[in-house]
């Protein structure tokens, strides 16, 4: 009987198979189901997304590992796609980072990215970011690599050094992280396609481009990024931003009009909801389990 590849192995296979690999943020288990149906081969859980949507808090290092694990488990329970997870700075020192890695593997994630910001981190596209020394970031990567008990699980190193120290220093950091065992690199807040090409050539491992709305990076197309050597294109927050705006529209419409009628055309239908959930299959199972038995 063949063994199903681990989530980490499946993430690596997806990176190799689709060039570049499109990865979309799925802030809920239901969103993950929709992303799978549309045809994506890997999905993402944003730390800022967990903070905003699950906790109602800003992305300033407030959320904990357990907050993120709760959402990971919900997603991996219903969606087989390999999940890349944002673990911020790893939630502590070497032993905390090791616990993070082991916990993510156990919860079914396939990859993580860990960054070089200070513990009181900021959104990667905000001003005022501060980063730890290069050696400290290397130690974070070493701790993560040492802790994984599934060789397929992906350790991705994110650097925010471009905005703080410039491209050359950021590349030096990334190269040091690769030497320490990082499988892939996430250079945050890059400004040009040429910078992506320079970065990819310098590190010689897969790199990720974070194409987030309202940020520092232009909304390059997948084709443009692939031509620039990018291996993974991340759309981290677009879906939940759209979901949140749609919800706000419903609330405002009801409050203003005393009815939701004007907002109904923007809603997913009940039939579509049931379709994505496999609702009718659950009902049929109930009918089978509890069907009336003939009297003896």
Short mmCIF file of C-alpha atoms in Angstrom, two decimals:
data_model
loop_
_atom_site.label_atom_id
_atom_site.label_comp_id
_atom_site.label_asym_id
_atom_site.label_seq_id
_atom_site.Cartn_x
_atom_site.Cartn_y
_atom_site.Cartn_z
CA UNK A 1 0.00 0.00 0.00
CA UNK A 2 1.56 3.29 -1.12
CA UNK A 3 2.06 6.01 1.44
CA UNK A 4 0.62 9.47 0.80
CA UNK A 5 3.44 12.05 0.55
CA UNK A 6 3.66 14.47 3.45
CA UNK A 7 2.27 17.98 3.12
CA UNK A 8 5.82 19.32 2.90
CA UNK A 9 6.71 16.97 0.08
CA UNK A 10 3.53 17.92 -1.74
CA UNK A 11 4.40 21.61 -1.35
CA UNK A 12 7.83 20.98 -2.91
CA UNK A 13 6.21 19.01 -5.73
CA UNK A 14 3.78 21.85 -6.39
CA UNK A 15 6.66 24.35 -6.61
CA UNK A 16 8.41 22.10 -9.11
CA UNK A 17 5.30 21.40 -11.18
CA UNK A 18 3.84 24.90 -11.64
CA UNK A 19 6.21 27.67 -12.67
CA UNK A 20 5.62 29.96 -10.96
CA UNK A 21 3.35 28.40 -8.35
CA UNK A 22 0.34 30.55 -7.47
CA UNK A 23 -0.43 30.42 -3.73
CA UNK A 24 -3.55 32.13 -2.40
CA UNK A 25 -4.41 33.14 1.13
CA UNK A 26 -7.26 31.13 2.67
CA UNK A 27 -8.25 32.68 5.96
CA UNK A 28 -10.92 30.07 6.72
CA UNK A 29 -11.46 26.39 6.08
CA UNK A 30 -14.31 27.25 3.73
CA UNK A 31 -12.08 29.60 1.73
CA UNK A 32 -9.60 26.73 1.41
CA UNK A 33 -12.33 24.53 -0.06
CA UNK A 34 -13.12 27.20 -2.66
CA UNK A 35 -9.44 27.67 -3.56
CA UNK A 36 -9.07 23.94 -4.09
CA UNK A 37 -12.15 23.81 -6.33
CA UNK A 38 -10.84 26.68 -8.47
CA UNK A 39 -7.66 24.72 -9.13
CA UNK A 40 -4.92 26.11 -6.91
CA UNK A 41 -2.22 23.62 -5.92
CA UNK A 42 -1.15 25.23 -2.62
CA UNK A 43 -2.66 27.65 -0.11
CA UNK A 44 -1.49 30.08 2.56
CA UNK A 45 -2.35 31.21 6.07
CA UNK A 46 -1.32 34.80 6.77
CA UNK A 47 -0.21 35.87 10.24
CA UNK A 48 -1.71 39.29 9.63
CA UNK A 49 -4.86 37.58 8.39
CA UNK A 50 -5.17 35.52 11.56
CA UNK A 51 -4.62 38.61 13.69
CA UNK A 52 -7.19 40.69 11.83
CA UNK A 53 -9.86 38.10 11.09
CA UNK A 54 -9.65 35.59 13.93
CA UNK A 55 -8.60 37.98 16.70
CA UNK A 56 -9.67 41.43 15.53
CA UNK A 57 -6.14 42.67 16.25
CA UNK A 58 -3.46 44.43 14.17
CA UNK A 59 -0.44 42.59 12.76
CA UNK A 60 2.01 43.70 15.44
CA UNK A 61 3.21 40.42 16.94
CA UNK A 62 0.15 40.10 19.18
CA UNK A 63 -1.10 36.69 18.05
CA UNK A 64 0.35 33.48 19.49
CA UNK A 65 1.29 30.09 18.09
CA UNK A 66 -1.92 28.57 19.46
CA UNK A 67 -4.00 31.21 17.65
CA UNK A 68 -2.39 30.20 14.37
CA UNK A 69 -2.55 26.46 15.08
CA UNK A 70 -6.30 26.69 15.62
CA UNK A 71 -6.78 28.01 12.09
CA UNK A 72 -4.22 25.58 10.62
CA UNK A 73 -6.08 22.58 12.02
CA UNK A 74 -9.41 23.82 10.75
CA UNK A 75 -8.00 24.26 7.25
CA UNK A 76 -6.00 21.03 7.02
CA UNK A 77 -8.94 19.03 8.38
CA UNK A 78 -11.00 19.77 5.27
CA UNK A 79 -8.51 20.66 2.53
CA UNK A 80 -5.71 18.41 1.22
CA UNK A 81 -3.74 21.20 -0.45
CA UNK A 82 -0.30 21.84 1.11
CA UNK A 83 -0.46 24.86 3.40
CA UNK A 84 2.26 27.51 3.75
CA UNK A 85 2.04 29.25 7.13
CA UNK A 86 3.32 32.61 8.35
CA UNK A 87 4.92 32.13 11.79
CA UNK A 88 6.21 35.70 12.15
CA UNK A 89 9.47 35.49 14.13
CA UNK A 90 8.79 31.99 15.48
CA UNK A 91 7.30 33.11 18.82
CA UNK A 92 10.47 33.09 20.88
CA UNK A 93 13.98 31.71 21.08
CA UNK A 94 15.45 28.50 19.70
CA UNK A 95 13.33 26.13 21.77
CA UNK A 96 10.16 28.08 20.99
CA UNK A 97 10.97 27.97 17.28
CA UNK A 98 11.60 24.23 17.50
CA UNK A 99 8.22 23.77 19.18
CA UNK A 100 6.60 25.86 16.45
CA UNK A 101 8.05 23.68 13.70
CA UNK A 102 7.02 20.42 15.35
CA UNK A 103 3.54 21.75 16.09
CA UNK A 104 2.97 22.89 12.51
CA UNK A 105 4.03 19.53 11.09
CA UNK A 106 1.72 17.74 13.53
CA UNK A 107 -1.16 20.05 12.55
CA UNK A 108 -0.74 19.18 8.88
CA UNK A 109 1.03 22.25 7.46
CA UNK A 110 3.50 21.76 4.63
CA UNK A 111 5.72 24.82 4.95
CA UNK A 112 6.42 27.88 7.06
CA UNK A 113 8.17 31.17 6.63
CA UNK A 114 10.03 32.78 9.50
CA UNK A 115 11.28 36.36 9.34
CA UNK A 116 14.13 38.54 10.56
CA UNK A 117 12.10 41.30 12.18
CA UNK A 118 12.30 42.01 15.90
CA UNK A 119 9.70 40.36 18.11
CA UNK A 120 7.41 43.40 18.12
CA UNK A 121 7.10 43.06 14.35
CA UNK A 122 5.20 45.15 11.85
CA UNK A 123 3.44 44.43 8.59
CA UNK A 124 6.08 43.90 5.93
CA UNK A 125 4.76 46.79 3.85
CA UNK A 126 4.66 49.35 6.66
CA UNK A 127 7.36 51.90 7.54
CA UNK A 128 9.39 51.71 10.73
CA UNK A 129 10.39 48.05 10.51
CA UNK A 130 13.34 46.89 12.63
CA UNK A 131 15.33 43.73 12.00
CA UNK A 132 17.54 41.53 14.17
CA UNK A 133 21.25 41.06 13.37
CA UNK A 134 22.04 38.62 10.57
CA UNK A 135 23.52 36.06 12.97
CA UNK A 136 20.34 36.03 15.03
CA UNK A 137 18.24 35.36 11.94
CA UNK A 138 20.61 32.56 10.94
CA UNK A 139 20.13 31.05 14.39
CA UNK A 140 16.36 31.14 13.89
CA UNK A 141 16.73 29.20 10.66
CA UNK A 142 19.10 26.68 12.24
CA UNK A 143 16.67 26.07 15.08
CA UNK A 144 13.81 25.53 12.62
CA UNK A 145 15.77 23.18 10.37
CA UNK A 146 17.05 21.15 13.31
CA UNK A 147 13.56 20.70 14.75
CA UNK A 148 11.75 19.28 11.73
CA UNK A 149 11.16 15.55 11.85
CA UNK A 150 9.71 15.45 8.32
CA UNK A 151 12.48 16.12 5.81
CA UNK A 152 9.88 17.24 3.29
CA UNK A 153 8.61 20.08 5.48
CA UNK A 154 9.72 23.40 3.97
CA UNK A 155 11.61 26.03 5.96
CA UNK A 156 11.36 29.35 4.13
CA UNK A 157 13.35 32.33 5.38
CA UNK A 158 11.77 35.74 4.95
CA UNK A 159 13.87 38.88 5.04
CA UNK A 160 12.55 42.39 5.58
CA UNK A 161 16.05 43.83 5.23
CA UNK A 162 15.45 45.41 1.82
CA UNK A 163 13.49 48.29 3.35
CA UNK A 164 15.99 48.66 6.22
CA UNK A 165 19.44 47.95 4.75
CA UNK A 166 18.94 47.72 0.99
CA UNK A 167 19.00 44.94 -1.59
CA UNK A 168 22.65 43.89 -1.27
CA UNK A 169 22.47 43.39 2.50
CA UNK A 170 19.18 41.55 2.13
CA UNK A 171 20.81 39.18 -0.34
CA UNK A 172 23.69 38.57 2.07
CA UNK A 173 21.17 37.65 4.76
CA UNK A 174 19.30 35.34 2.43
CA UNK A 175 22.49 33.60 1.35
CA UNK A 176 23.44 33.06 5.00
CA UNK A 177 19.97 31.59 5.64
CA UNK A 178 20.38 29.19 2.73
CA UNK A 179 23.75 28.11 4.11
CA UNK A 180 21.99 27.48 7.42
CA UNK A 181 19.50 25.16 5.73
CA UNK A 182 16.64 27.33 4.48
CA UNK A 183 14.92 25.62 1.54
CA UNK A 184 13.37 28.73 0.02
CA UNK A 185 13.59 32.52 0.42
CA UNK A 186 10.91 35.18 0.79
CA UNK A 187 12.31 38.68 0.08
CA UNK A 188 9.62 41.05 1.35
CA UNK A 189 8.64 44.39 -0.22
CA UNK A 190 10.64 44.22 -3.45
CA UNK A 191 10.02 47.08 -5.85
CA UNK A 192 11.09 45.91 -9.33
CA UNK A 193 11.21 42.80 -11.48
CA UNK A 194 14.95 43.32 -11.89
CA UNK A 195 15.39 43.04 -8.12
CA UNK A 196 13.62 39.68 -8.16
CA UNK A 197 15.94 38.43 -10.89
CA UNK A 198 19.01 39.64 -9.00
CA UNK A 199 17.78 38.01 -5.81
CA UNK A 200 16.98 34.68 -7.46
CA UNK A 201 20.34 34.48 -9.20
CA UNK A 202 22.15 35.26 -5.95
CA UNK A 203 20.47 32.70 -3.69
CA UNK A 204 19.95 29.87 -6.20
CA UNK A 205 16.95 28.41 -4.35
CA UNK A 206 13.23 29.02 -4.99
CA UNK A 207 12.06 32.52 -4.08
CA UNK A 208 8.60 33.86 -3.26
CA UNK A 209 7.08 37.13 -4.42
CA UNK A 210 4.39 38.56 -2.15
CA UNK A 211 1.97 40.38 -4.44
CA UNK A 212 -0.22 42.08 -1.87
CA UNK A 213 -2.67 44.87 -2.55
CA UNK A 214 -1.98 48.39 -1.25
CA UNK A 215 1.67 47.52 -0.53
CA UNK A 216 5.14 48.48 -1.72
CA UNK A 217 5.37 45.83 -4.46
CA UNK A 218 3.59 46.58 -7.77
CA UNK A 219 0.89 44.13 -8.80
CA UNK A 220 3.08 42.27 -11.28
CA UNK A 221 1.46 39.45 -13.25
CA UNK A 222 2.34 35.80 -12.80
CA UNK A 223 3.86 35.82 -16.28
CA UNK A 224 6.07 38.82 -15.50
CA UNK A 225 7.25 37.30 -12.25
CA UNK A 226 7.97 33.93 -13.83
CA UNK A 227 10.11 35.62 -16.45
CA UNK A 228 12.01 37.35 -13.64
CA UNK A 229 12.89 34.03 -12.03
CA UNK A 230 10.24 33.97 -9.30
CA UNK A 231 9.20 30.45 -8.27
CA UNK A 232 6.19 31.18 -6.02
CA UNK A 233 3.70 34.03 -6.30
CA UNK A 234 1.76 34.70 -3.11
CA UNK A 235 -1.58 36.49 -3.00
CA UNK A 236 -1.78 36.66 0.76
CA UNK A 237 -4.71 38.89 1.65
CA UNK A 238 -6.84 39.64 -1.40
CA UNK A 239 -9.60 37.15 -0.69
CA UNK A 240 -10.23 38.20 2.89
CA UNK A 241 -10.05 41.88 1.97
CA UNK A 242 -12.79 41.25 -0.58
CA UNK A 243 -14.76 39.15 1.92
CA UNK A 244 -14.55 41.86 4.55
CA UNK A 245 -15.64 44.61 2.16
CA UNK A 246 -18.58 42.49 1.01
CA UNK A 247 -19.63 41.88 4.61
CA UNK A 248 -19.40 45.59 5.37
CA UNK A 249 -21.61 46.30 2.38
CA UNK A 250 -24.25 43.91 3.72
CA UNK A 251 -24.16 45.47 7.18
CA UNK A 252 -24.41 49.00 5.79
CA UNK A 253 -27.24 48.03 3.43
CA UNK A 254 -29.32 46.44 6.20
CA UNK A 255 -28.73 49.36 8.54
CA UNK A 256 -29.58 51.91 5.87
CA UNK A 257 -32.47 50.20 4.06
CA UNK A 258 -33.96 48.03 6.75
CA UNK A 259 -33.58 45.06 4.38
CA UNK A 260 -30.74 43.19 2.68
CA UNK A 261 -32.49 43.10 -0.71
CA UNK A 262 -30.04 45.48 -2.43
CA UNK A 263 -27.08 43.38 -1.32
CA UNK A 264 -28.41 39.96 -2.29
CA UNK A 265 -26.89 40.07 -5.82
CA UNK A 266 -23.41 40.28 -4.22
CA UNK A 267 -23.96 37.18 -2.06
CA UNK A 268 -22.99 33.57 -2.68
CA UNK A 269 -26.20 31.59 -3.04
CA UNK A 270 -27.35 28.90 -0.65
CA UNK A 271 -27.00 26.33 -3.44
CA UNK A 272 -23.39 27.35 -4.09
CA UNK A 273 -22.59 27.21 -0.39
CA UNK A 274 -24.04 23.71 -0.10
CA UNK A 275 -22.14 22.64 -3.21
CA UNK A 276 -18.74 23.69 -1.85
CA UNK A 277 -19.49 22.10 1.51
CA UNK A 278 -20.75 18.83 0.06
CA UNK A 279 -23.84 19.44 2.17
CA UNK A 280 -26.16 17.01 0.38
CA UNK A 281 -23.69 14.15 0.76
CA UNK A 282 -23.75 14.73 4.53
CA UNK A 283 -27.55 14.66 4.49
CA UNK A 284 -27.58 11.40 2.52
CA UNK A 285 -25.18 9.88 5.05
CA UNK A 286 -27.52 10.84 7.87
CA UNK A 287 -30.41 9.27 6.01
CA UNK A 288 -28.43 6.04 5.59
CA UNK A 289 -27.34 5.92 9.22
CA UNK A 290 -30.71 6.65 10.75
CA UNK A 291 -33.15 5.24 8.25
CA UNK A 292 -36.11 3.52 9.87
CA UNK A 293 -35.60 -0.19 10.22
CA UNK A 294 -38.51 -2.53 9.48
CA UNK A 295 -40.17 -4.00 12.51
CA UNK A 296 -39.26 -7.59 13.37
#
